[in-house]
XYZ file of C-alpha atoms in Angstrom:
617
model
C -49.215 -74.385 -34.080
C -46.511 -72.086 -34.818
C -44.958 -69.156 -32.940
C -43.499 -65.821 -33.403
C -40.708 -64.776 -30.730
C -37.871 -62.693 -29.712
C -34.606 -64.063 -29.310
C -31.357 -61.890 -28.249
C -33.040 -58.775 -30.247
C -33.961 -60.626 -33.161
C -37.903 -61.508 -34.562
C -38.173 -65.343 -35.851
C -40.642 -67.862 -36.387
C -41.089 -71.722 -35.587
C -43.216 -74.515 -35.623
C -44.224 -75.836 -32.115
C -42.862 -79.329 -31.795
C -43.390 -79.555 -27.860
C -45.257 -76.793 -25.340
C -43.508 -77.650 -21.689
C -45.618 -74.762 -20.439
C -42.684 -72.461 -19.473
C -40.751 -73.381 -22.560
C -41.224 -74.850 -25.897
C -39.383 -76.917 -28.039
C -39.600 -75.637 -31.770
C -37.993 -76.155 -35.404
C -37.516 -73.137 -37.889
C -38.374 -73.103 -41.499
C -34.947 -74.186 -42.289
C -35.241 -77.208 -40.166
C -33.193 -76.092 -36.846
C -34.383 -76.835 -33.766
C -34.082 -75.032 -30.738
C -35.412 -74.729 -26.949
C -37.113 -71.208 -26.362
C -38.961 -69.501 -23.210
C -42.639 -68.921 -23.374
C -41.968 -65.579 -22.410
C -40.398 -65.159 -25.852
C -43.120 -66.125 -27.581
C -45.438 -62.935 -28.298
C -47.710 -64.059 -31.347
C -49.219 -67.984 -32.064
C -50.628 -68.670 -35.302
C -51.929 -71.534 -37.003
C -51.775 -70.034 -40.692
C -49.778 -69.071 -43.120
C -46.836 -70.917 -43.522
C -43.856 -69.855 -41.421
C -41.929 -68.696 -44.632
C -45.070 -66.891 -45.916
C -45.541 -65.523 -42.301
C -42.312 -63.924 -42.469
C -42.531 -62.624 -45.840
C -45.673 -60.578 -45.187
C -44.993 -59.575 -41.916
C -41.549 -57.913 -43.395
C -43.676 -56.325 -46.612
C -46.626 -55.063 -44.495
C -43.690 -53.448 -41.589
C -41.740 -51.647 -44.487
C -44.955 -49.716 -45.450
C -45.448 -48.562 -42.251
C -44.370 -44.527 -41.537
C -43.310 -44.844 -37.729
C -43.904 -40.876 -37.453
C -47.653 -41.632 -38.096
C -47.408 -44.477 -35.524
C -45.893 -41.853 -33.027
C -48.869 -39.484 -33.586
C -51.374 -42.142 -33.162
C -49.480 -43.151 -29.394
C -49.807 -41.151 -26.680
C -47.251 -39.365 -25.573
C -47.191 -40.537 -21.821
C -48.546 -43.653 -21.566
C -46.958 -46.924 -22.249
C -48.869 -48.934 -24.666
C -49.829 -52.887 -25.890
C -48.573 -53.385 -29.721
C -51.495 -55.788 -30.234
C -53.050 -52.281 -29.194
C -51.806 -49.999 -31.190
C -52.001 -52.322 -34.181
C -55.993 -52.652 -34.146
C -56.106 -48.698 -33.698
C -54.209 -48.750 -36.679
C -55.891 -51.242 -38.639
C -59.023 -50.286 -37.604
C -59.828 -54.483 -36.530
C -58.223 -56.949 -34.469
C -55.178 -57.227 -36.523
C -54.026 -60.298 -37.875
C -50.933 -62.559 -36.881
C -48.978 -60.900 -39.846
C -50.299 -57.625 -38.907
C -49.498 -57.933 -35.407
C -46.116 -59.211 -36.207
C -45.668 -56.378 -38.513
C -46.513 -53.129 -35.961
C -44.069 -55.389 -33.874
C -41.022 -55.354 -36.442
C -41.887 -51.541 -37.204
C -41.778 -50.524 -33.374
C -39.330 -52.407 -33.217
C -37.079 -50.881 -35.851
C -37.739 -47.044 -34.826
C -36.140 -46.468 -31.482
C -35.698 -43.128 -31.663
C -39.758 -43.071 -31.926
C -40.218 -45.310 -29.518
C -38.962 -46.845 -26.021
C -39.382 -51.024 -25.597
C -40.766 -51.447 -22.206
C -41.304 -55.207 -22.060
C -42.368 -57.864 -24.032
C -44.597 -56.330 -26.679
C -44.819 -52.965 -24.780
C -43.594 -49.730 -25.570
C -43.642 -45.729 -25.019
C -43.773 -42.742 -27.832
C -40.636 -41.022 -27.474
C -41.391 -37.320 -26.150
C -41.419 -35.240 -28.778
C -37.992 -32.912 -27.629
C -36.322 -36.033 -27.334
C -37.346 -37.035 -31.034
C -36.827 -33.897 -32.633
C -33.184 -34.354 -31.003
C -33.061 -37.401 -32.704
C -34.390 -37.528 -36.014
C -32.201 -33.329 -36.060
C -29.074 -35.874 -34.869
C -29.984 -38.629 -37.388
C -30.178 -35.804 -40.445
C -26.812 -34.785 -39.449
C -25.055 -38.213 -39.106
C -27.240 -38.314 -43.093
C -25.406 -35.573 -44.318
C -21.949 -36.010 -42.945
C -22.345 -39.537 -44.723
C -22.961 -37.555 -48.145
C -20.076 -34.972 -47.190
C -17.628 -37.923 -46.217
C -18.311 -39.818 -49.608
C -17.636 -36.298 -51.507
C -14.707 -35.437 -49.528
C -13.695 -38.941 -50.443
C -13.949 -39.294 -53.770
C -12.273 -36.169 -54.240
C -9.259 -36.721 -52.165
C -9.130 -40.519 -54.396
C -8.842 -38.754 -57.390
C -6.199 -35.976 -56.085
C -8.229 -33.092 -55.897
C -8.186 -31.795 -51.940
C -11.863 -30.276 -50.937
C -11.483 -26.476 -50.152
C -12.648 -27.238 -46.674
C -9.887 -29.255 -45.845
C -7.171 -26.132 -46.580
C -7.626 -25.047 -42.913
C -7.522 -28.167 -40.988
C -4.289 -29.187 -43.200
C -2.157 -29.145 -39.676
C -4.113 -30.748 -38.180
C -4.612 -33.643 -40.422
C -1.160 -33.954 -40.794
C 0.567 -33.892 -37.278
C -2.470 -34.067 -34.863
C -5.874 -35.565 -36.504
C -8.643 -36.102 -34.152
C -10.141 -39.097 -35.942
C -13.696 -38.983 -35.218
C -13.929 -36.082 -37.437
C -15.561 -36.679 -41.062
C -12.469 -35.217 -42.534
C -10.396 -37.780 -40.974
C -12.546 -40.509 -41.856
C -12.620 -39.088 -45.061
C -8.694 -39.278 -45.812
C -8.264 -42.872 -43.882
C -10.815 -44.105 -46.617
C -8.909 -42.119 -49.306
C -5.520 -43.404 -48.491
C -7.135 -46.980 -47.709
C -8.477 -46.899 -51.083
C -5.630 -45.286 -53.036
C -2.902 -47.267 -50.952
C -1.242 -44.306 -49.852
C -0.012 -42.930 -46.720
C -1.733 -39.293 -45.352
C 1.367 -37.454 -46.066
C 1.682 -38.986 -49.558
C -1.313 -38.702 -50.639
C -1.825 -35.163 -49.467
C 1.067 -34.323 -51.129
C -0.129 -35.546 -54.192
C -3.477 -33.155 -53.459
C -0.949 -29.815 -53.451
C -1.234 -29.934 -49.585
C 2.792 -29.921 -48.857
C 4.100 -27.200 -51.181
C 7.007 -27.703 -49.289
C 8.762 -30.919 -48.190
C 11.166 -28.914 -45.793
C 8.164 -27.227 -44.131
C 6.280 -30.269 -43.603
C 8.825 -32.043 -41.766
C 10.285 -28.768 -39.361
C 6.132 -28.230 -38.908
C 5.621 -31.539 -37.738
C 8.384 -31.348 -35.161
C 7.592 -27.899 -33.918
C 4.026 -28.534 -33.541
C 4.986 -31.296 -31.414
C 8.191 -30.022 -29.422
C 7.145 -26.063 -29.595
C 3.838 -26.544 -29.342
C 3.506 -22.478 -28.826
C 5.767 -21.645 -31.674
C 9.262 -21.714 -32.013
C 9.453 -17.659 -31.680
C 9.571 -16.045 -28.195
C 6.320 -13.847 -29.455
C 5.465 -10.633 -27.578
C 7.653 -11.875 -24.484
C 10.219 -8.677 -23.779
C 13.870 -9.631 -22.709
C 13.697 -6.353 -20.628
C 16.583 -4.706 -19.268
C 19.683 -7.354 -18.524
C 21.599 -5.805 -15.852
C 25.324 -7.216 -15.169
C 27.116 -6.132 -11.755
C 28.401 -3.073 -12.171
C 32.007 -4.010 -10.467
C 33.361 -6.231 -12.902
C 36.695 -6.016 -13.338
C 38.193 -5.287 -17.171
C 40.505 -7.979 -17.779
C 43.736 -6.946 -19.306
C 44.178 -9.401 -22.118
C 43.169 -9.340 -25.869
C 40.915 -12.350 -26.717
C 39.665 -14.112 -30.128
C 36.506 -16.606 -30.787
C 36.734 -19.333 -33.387
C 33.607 -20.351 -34.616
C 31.623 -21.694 -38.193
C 30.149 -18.965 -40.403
C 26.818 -19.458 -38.943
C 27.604 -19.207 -35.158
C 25.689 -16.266 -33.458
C 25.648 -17.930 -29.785
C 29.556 -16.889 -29.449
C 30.522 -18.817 -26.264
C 34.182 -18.909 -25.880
C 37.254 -17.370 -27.299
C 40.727 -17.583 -25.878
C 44.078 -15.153 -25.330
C 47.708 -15.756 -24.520
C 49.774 -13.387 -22.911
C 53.481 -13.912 -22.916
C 55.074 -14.459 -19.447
C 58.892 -14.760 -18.335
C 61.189 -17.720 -19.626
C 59.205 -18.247 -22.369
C 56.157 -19.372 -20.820
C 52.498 -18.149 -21.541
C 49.089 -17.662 -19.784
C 46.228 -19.148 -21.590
C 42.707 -17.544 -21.166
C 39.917 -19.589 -21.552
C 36.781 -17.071 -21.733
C 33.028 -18.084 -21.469
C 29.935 -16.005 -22.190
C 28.152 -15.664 -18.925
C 24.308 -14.882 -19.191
C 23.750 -16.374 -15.190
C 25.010 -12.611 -14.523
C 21.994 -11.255 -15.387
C 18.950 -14.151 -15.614
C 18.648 -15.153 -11.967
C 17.036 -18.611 -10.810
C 13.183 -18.343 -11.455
C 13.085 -15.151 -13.789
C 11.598 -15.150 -17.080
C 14.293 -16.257 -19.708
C 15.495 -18.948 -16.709
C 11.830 -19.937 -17.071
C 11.985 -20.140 -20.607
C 15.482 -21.707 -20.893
C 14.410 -24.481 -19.023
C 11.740 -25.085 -20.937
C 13.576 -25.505 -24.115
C 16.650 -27.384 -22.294
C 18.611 -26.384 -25.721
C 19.079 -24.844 -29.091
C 17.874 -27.160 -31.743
C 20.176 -27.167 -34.835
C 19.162 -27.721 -38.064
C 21.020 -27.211 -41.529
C 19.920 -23.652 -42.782
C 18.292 -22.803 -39.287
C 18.230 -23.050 -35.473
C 15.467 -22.649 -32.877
C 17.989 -21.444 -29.490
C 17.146 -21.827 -26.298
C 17.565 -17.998 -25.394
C 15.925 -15.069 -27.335
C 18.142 -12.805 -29.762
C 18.262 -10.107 -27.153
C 19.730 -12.102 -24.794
C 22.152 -13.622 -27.229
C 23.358 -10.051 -28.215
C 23.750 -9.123 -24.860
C 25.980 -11.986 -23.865
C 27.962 -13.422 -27.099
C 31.282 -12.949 -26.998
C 31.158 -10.502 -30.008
C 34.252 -8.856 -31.911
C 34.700 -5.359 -30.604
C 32.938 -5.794 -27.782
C 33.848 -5.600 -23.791
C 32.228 -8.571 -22.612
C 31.041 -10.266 -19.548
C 32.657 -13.745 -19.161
C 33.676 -16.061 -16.705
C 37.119 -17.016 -17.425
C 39.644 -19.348 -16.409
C 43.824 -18.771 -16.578
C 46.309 -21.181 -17.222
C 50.495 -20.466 -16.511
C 51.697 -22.845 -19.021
C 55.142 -23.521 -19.074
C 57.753 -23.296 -22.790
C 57.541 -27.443 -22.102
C 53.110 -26.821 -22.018
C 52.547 -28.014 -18.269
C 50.285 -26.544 -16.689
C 51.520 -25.039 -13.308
C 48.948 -22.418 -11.888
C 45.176 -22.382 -12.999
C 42.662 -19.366 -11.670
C 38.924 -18.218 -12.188
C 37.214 -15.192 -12.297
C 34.538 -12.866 -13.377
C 35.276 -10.425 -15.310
C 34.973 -8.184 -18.707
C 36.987 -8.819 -21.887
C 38.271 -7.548 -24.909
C 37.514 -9.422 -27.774
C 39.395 -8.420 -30.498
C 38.038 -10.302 -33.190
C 35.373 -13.571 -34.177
C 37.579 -15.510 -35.908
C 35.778 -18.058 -38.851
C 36.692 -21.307 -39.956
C 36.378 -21.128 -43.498
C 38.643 -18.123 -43.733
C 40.930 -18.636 -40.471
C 41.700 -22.402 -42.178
C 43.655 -21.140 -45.382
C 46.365 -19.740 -42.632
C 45.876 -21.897 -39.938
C 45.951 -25.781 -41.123
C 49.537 -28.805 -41.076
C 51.292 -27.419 -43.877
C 51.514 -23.310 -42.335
C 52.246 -25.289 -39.144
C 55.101 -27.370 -40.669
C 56.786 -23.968 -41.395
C 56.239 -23.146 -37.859
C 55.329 -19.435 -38.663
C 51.366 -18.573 -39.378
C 51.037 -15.773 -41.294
C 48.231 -14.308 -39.738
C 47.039 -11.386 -36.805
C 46.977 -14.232 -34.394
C 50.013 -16.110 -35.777
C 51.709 -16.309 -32.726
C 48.949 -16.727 -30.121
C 47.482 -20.019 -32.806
C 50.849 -21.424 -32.877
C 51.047 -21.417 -29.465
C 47.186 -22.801 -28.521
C 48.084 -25.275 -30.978
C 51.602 -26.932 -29.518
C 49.558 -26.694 -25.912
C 46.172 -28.590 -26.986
C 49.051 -31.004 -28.495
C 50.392 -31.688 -25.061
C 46.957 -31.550 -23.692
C 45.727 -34.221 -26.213
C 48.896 -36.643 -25.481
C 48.309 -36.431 -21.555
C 44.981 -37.611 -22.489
C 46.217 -40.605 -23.871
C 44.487 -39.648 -27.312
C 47.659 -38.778 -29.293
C 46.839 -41.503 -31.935
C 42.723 -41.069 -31.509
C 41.100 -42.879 -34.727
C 38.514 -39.605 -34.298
C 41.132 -37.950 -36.033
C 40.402 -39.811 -39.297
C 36.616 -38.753 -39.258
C 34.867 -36.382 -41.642
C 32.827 -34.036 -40.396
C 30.147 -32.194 -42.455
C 28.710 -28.593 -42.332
C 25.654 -27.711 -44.251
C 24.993 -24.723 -45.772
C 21.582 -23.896 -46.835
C 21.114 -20.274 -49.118
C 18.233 -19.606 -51.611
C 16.785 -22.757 -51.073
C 20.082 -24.227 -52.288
C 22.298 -26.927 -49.973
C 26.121 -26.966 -49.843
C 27.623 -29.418 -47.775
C 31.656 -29.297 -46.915
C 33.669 -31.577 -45.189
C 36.487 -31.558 -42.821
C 38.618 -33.982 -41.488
C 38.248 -34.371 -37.598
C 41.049 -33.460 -36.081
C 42.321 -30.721 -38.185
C 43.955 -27.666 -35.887
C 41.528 -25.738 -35.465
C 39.497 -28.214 -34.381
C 41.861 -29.649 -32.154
C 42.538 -26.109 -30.399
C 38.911 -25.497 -29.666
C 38.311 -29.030 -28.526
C 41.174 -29.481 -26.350
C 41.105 -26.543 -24.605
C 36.842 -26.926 -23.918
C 37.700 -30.359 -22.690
C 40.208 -29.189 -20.150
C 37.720 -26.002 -18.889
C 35.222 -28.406 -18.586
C 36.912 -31.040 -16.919
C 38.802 -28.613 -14.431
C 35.372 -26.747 -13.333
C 33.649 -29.982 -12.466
C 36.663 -31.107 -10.185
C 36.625 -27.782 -8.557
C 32.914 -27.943 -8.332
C 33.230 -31.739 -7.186
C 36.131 -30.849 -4.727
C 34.084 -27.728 -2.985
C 31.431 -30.409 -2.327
C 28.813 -28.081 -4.352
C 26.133 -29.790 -7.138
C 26.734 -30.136 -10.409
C 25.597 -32.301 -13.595
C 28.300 -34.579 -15.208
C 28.551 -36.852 -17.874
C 30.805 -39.949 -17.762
C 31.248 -43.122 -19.759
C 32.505 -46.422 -18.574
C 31.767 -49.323 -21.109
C 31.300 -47.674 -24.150
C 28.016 -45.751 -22.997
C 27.551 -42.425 -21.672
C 25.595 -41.088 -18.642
C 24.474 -38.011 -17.058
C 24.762 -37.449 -12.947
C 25.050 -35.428 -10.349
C 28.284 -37.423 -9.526
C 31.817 -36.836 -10.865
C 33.200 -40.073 -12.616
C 35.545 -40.963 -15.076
C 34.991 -40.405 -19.025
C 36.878 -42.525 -20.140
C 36.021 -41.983 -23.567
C 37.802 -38.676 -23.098
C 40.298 -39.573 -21.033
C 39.683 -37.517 -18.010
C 38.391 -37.885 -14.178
C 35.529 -35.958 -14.703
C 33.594 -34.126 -16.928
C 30.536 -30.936 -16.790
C 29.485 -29.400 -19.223
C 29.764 -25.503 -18.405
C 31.256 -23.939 -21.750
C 28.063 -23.578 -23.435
C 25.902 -21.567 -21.348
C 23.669 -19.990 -24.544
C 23.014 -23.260 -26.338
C 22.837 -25.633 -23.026
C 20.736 -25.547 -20.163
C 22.595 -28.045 -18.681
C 26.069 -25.599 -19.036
C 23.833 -23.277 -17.961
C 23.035 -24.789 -14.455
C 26.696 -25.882 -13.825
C 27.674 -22.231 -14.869
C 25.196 -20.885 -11.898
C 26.684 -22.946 -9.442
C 30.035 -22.429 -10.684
C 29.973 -18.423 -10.315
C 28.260 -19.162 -6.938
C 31.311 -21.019 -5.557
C 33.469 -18.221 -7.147
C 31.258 -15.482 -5.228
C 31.169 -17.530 -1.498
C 27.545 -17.475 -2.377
C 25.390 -20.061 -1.489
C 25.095 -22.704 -4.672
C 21.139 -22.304 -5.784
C 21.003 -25.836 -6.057
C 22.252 -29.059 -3.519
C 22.957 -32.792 -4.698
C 19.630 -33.064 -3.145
C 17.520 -30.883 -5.506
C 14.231 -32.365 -6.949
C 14.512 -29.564 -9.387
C 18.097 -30.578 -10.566
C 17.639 -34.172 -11.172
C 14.213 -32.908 -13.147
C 15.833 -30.696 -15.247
C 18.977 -32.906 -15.580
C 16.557 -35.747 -17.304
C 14.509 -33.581 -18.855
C 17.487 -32.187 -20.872
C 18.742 -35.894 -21.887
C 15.439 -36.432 -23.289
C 15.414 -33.112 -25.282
C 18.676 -33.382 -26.108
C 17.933 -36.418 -27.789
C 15.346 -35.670 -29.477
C 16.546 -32.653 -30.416
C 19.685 -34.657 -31.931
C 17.284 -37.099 -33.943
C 15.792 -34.308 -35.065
C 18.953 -32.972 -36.401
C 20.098 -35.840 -38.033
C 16.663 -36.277 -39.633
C 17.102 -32.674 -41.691
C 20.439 -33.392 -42.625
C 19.137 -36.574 -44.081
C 16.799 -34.780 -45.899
C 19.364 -32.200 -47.510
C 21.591 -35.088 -48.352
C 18.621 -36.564 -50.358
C 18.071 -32.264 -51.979
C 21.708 -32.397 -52.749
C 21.529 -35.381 -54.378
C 18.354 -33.850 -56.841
C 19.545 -30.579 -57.091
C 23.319 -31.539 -58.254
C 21.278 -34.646 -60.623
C 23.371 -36.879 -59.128
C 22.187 -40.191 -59.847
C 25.738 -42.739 -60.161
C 28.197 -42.344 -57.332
C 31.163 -43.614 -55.445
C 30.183 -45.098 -52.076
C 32.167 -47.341 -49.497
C 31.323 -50.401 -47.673
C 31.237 -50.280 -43.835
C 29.759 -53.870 -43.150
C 27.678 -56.749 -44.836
C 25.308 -54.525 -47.260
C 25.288 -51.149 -45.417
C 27.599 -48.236 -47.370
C 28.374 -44.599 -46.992
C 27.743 -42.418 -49.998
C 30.890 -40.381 -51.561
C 31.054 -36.507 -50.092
C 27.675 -37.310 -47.502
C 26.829 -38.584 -44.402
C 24.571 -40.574 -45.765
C 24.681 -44.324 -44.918
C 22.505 -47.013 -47.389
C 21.437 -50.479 -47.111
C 22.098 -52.397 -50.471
C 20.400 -55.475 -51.114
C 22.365 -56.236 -54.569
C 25.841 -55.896 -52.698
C 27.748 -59.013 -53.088
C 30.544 -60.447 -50.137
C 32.665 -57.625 -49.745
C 34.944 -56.240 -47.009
C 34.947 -52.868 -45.276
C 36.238 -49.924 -46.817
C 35.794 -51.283 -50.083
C 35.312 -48.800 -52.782
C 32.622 -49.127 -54.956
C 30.067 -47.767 -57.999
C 26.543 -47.072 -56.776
C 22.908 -46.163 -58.642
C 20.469 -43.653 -56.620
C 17.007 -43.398 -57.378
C 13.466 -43.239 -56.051
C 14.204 -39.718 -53.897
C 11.635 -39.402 -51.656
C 11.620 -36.070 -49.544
C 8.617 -36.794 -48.043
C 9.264 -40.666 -46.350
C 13.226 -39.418 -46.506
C 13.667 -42.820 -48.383
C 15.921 -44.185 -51.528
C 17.037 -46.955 -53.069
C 20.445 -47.245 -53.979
C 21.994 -50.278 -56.602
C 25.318 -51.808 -57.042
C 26.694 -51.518 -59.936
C 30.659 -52.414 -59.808
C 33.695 -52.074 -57.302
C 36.521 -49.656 -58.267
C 39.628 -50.510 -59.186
C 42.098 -49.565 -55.737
């Protein structure tokens, strides 16, 4: 006797070794025995052979149309197989016959619904149009996703992926075909997305695809302020006109002018330095629109060639400290001794004169250590410079940072025009630099311990250990070498001087502060900046990687001078680009040596760089 069951979905066959009533104990054609229910069990047979059985049962299934099974069930009404295979057959069907309408019922669930052992229901015929219309589809997404496939394997993009190309890139939703279409592409070809896109003519531009990626993501609305009007930015009209002639210095590129200075001579040979601040809290009050959107963007993000700010160009225009112009500004005086002490500091709101926007590339030629070493600058502002520059001296030395290794640092500024990079460098430290610096770090410094002493809220940054924090606390920098530090003389391109710049004209106005120690909405936006701000910074860093590696190309620059920092990692010659080098042998920092750069890729921002030989010292 042998059997034809069900076990765990699956139709086999066995010969009967034992019958236990409520179980059997059978063997399989291949000689495996197992222990099986008799519920299992729906067909007994006695001949043919269990490998025959199978084979005919299988042949006789496969030329079986399931829709003209369906037609022949009734829709309602469950039904026996053994049934609906003599209807069929048109005679009590056979074992293999039996077994066959089985496998073919079976098989079809969209026609029809198991019900038990043996027993099923036709599918009503909505519910299998749905399904066989669903089925078709699934059918001819599996052509399109071959095509789109193939196609994409041999570097030719299908037109329909042209409009999904963001998507694909920076946000794919992966259950659609074209996404399953590129993962087999770039499984096959053994390429990332991006690459192999690229090689498809779907990045025209390397510099797009990477600012596009992180504005989709960070900006998700666009990094324009679209139909949103600035309206009408009123200041108080009872602002005092400050009686002092002022000066910004600033790169080329700045447009978010937010400080200049002035020195007006006073008896004995001392001086009164003015340290000036654009002040947009005048006219963007707590929970108005461009507050709204400020502290959404937290900053301006920086890039070389471009900038996304945090405030729209009307307000920038309104508030930069511009040349000619009688601006708003929230400034701070300092009596300054001929010996630079400091002996009387004030603040106040008021309007200034600023005479002119000073720029580093053409203020540097007159204002650098050589014109200082003749102690005369030959310039409009000769006199006021000079004297900025022996004060942030003194300033610098009471910080204890009179011999700061910062002062050794490059710094680089990239200029992007035409599609063409230019990158300059200047050592950290030079006077200009040390003027601006000096003089932020004492305004900055000062308001937070007046803002710390009136017991009213403000956001700080400190560093003990070698890291840096942000609080609502006042404590030491000691990286900077003072007792505390806010950030307040960037209102334009920091929410965070922003905030301390509200509570700051607050405490200067006997207002009440908007915002206590105690604020939920402080601490929120004082974390949500750090996390900005560093992305933001990454961000940065990222596109100036990426014009290193374009100025590298476009000047066909392929041997160059590099120096070691440590073990195998170097700095390129005129970049602030750092390399690993695998071929480096045992050498110590600051080593000079020969280098070979090749394999730019703008895309993965990678390249390999070679040793070739040290140079001679």
């Amino acid at each position: 006797m042998n059997v034809f069951y069900e076990e765990e979905g699956t139709f086999k066959v066995g010969a009967v070794l034992a019958d236990n009533t409520t179980s059997l104990q059978v063997e399989a054609p291949h000689g495996r025995r197992a222990k099986i229910k008799a519920a299992s069990v729906l067909l007994r047979f006695d001949a043919p052979s269990l490998s025959e059985f199978m084979d005919l049962a299988q042949k006789t299934a496969e030329d079986l149309d399931p829709n003209f099974l369906w037609e022949c069930c009734e829709s309602e009404a469950e039904f026996a197989s053994d049934k609906l295979a003599a209807d069929y057959f048109g005679h009590t069907a056979t074992p293999e016959e039996a077994a066959a309408i089985l496998i073919r019922l079976h098989s079809a669930p969209m026609y029809f619904y198991k019900k038990g052992r043996g027993r099923y229901k036709a599918a009503p015929p909505k519910a299998l149009e749905a399904a066989l219309a669903s089925q078709e589809k699934r059918r001819l997404q599996a052509e399109q996703q071959t095509r789109y496939t193939q196609l994409l394997s041999t570097f030719t993009l299908p037109e329909e992926f042209r409009p999904l190309l963001s998507s694909l890139l920076y946000r794919p939703e992966k259950n659609t075909v074209e996404w399953k279409a590129l993962d087999a592409a770039c499984n096959a070809t053994k390429l990332s997305v991006s690459k192999l896109l690229e090689k498809c003519g779907a990045i025209p531009s390397t510099h797009e695809y990477h600012v596009n990626r992180f504005v989709l993501e960070h900006f998700p609305e666009g990094p324009d302020f679209g139909e949103l009007d600035a309206g009408e930015l009123i200041d108080p009209a009872d602002i005092p006109v400050a009686d002092v002639v002022a000066f910004s210095i600033d790169d080329v590129t700045t447009t978010e002018i937010d400080d200049a200075f002035s020195v007006t001579p006073l008896t004995l040979g001392s001086f009164r330095v003015g340290i000036h601040i654009a002040i947009p809290t005048l006219g963007i009050p707590p929970g108005s629109l461009w507050d709204t959107v400020a502290a959404q963007r937290l900053s301006t993000v920086y890039l070389p060639g471009s900038k996304i700010t945090m405030f729209p160009d009307a307000v920038i225009q309104h508030y930069t400290l511009r040349e000619d112009g009688l601006c708003p500004a929230l400034s701070m005086y300092l009596d300054v001794t001929d010996d630079f002490t400091v002996i009387a500091t004030s603040s106040r709101i008021e309007r200034v004169k600023v005479a002119a926007n000073l720029r580093h590339d053409t203020l540097e030629e007159h204002f650098n250590e050589s014109t200082l070493a003749g102690g005369h600058l030959d310039h409009p502002f000769g006199k006021e410079l000079l004297a900025l520059w022996n004060f942030a001296s003194r300033l610098e030395a009471l910080r204890g940072k009179t011999n700061d290794s910062n002062n050794e640092r490059i710094d680089y500024s990239f200029y992007v025009k035409d599609d063409r990079i230019t990158i300059s460098q200047r050592r950290r430290g030079s006077p200009i630099d040390k003027v601006v610096s000096e003089l932020m770090i004492y305004v900055n410094a000062e308001w937070g311990k007046q803002l710390a002493d009136a017991g009213v809220a403000g956001i700080y940054r400190s560093q003990g250990g070698g890291k840096v924090r942000m609080s609502t606390s006042p404590a030491p920098h000691q990286g900077l070498g003072v007792s505390q530090y806010s950030w307040i003389s960037s209102p334009m391109r920091r929410y965070v001087d922003f905030i301390n710049q509200r509570q700051l004209v607050a405490l200067l106005r006997g207002e009440i502060p908007p915002y206590t120690r105690e604020s939920e909405s402080l601490h929120t936006f004082m974390r949500d900046f750090e996390a900005a701000y560093e992305i933001y910074g990454d961000f940065q860093r990222s596109m100036e990687r990426y014009w290193c590696l374009r100025w590298l190309l476009q000047e066909k620059i392929e041997i160059t001078g590099a120096q070691v920092l440590k073990e195998n990692l170097v700095k390129l010659d005129h970049l602030p680009l750092i390399a690993r080098v695998s071929s480096l042998p045992d050498m110590p920092p600051e080593t000079s040596i020969e280098v070979e750069v090749s394999q730019i890729d703008l895309l993965e921002l990678t390249f390999s760089v070679r040793f070739l030989h040290k140079l001679q010292a």
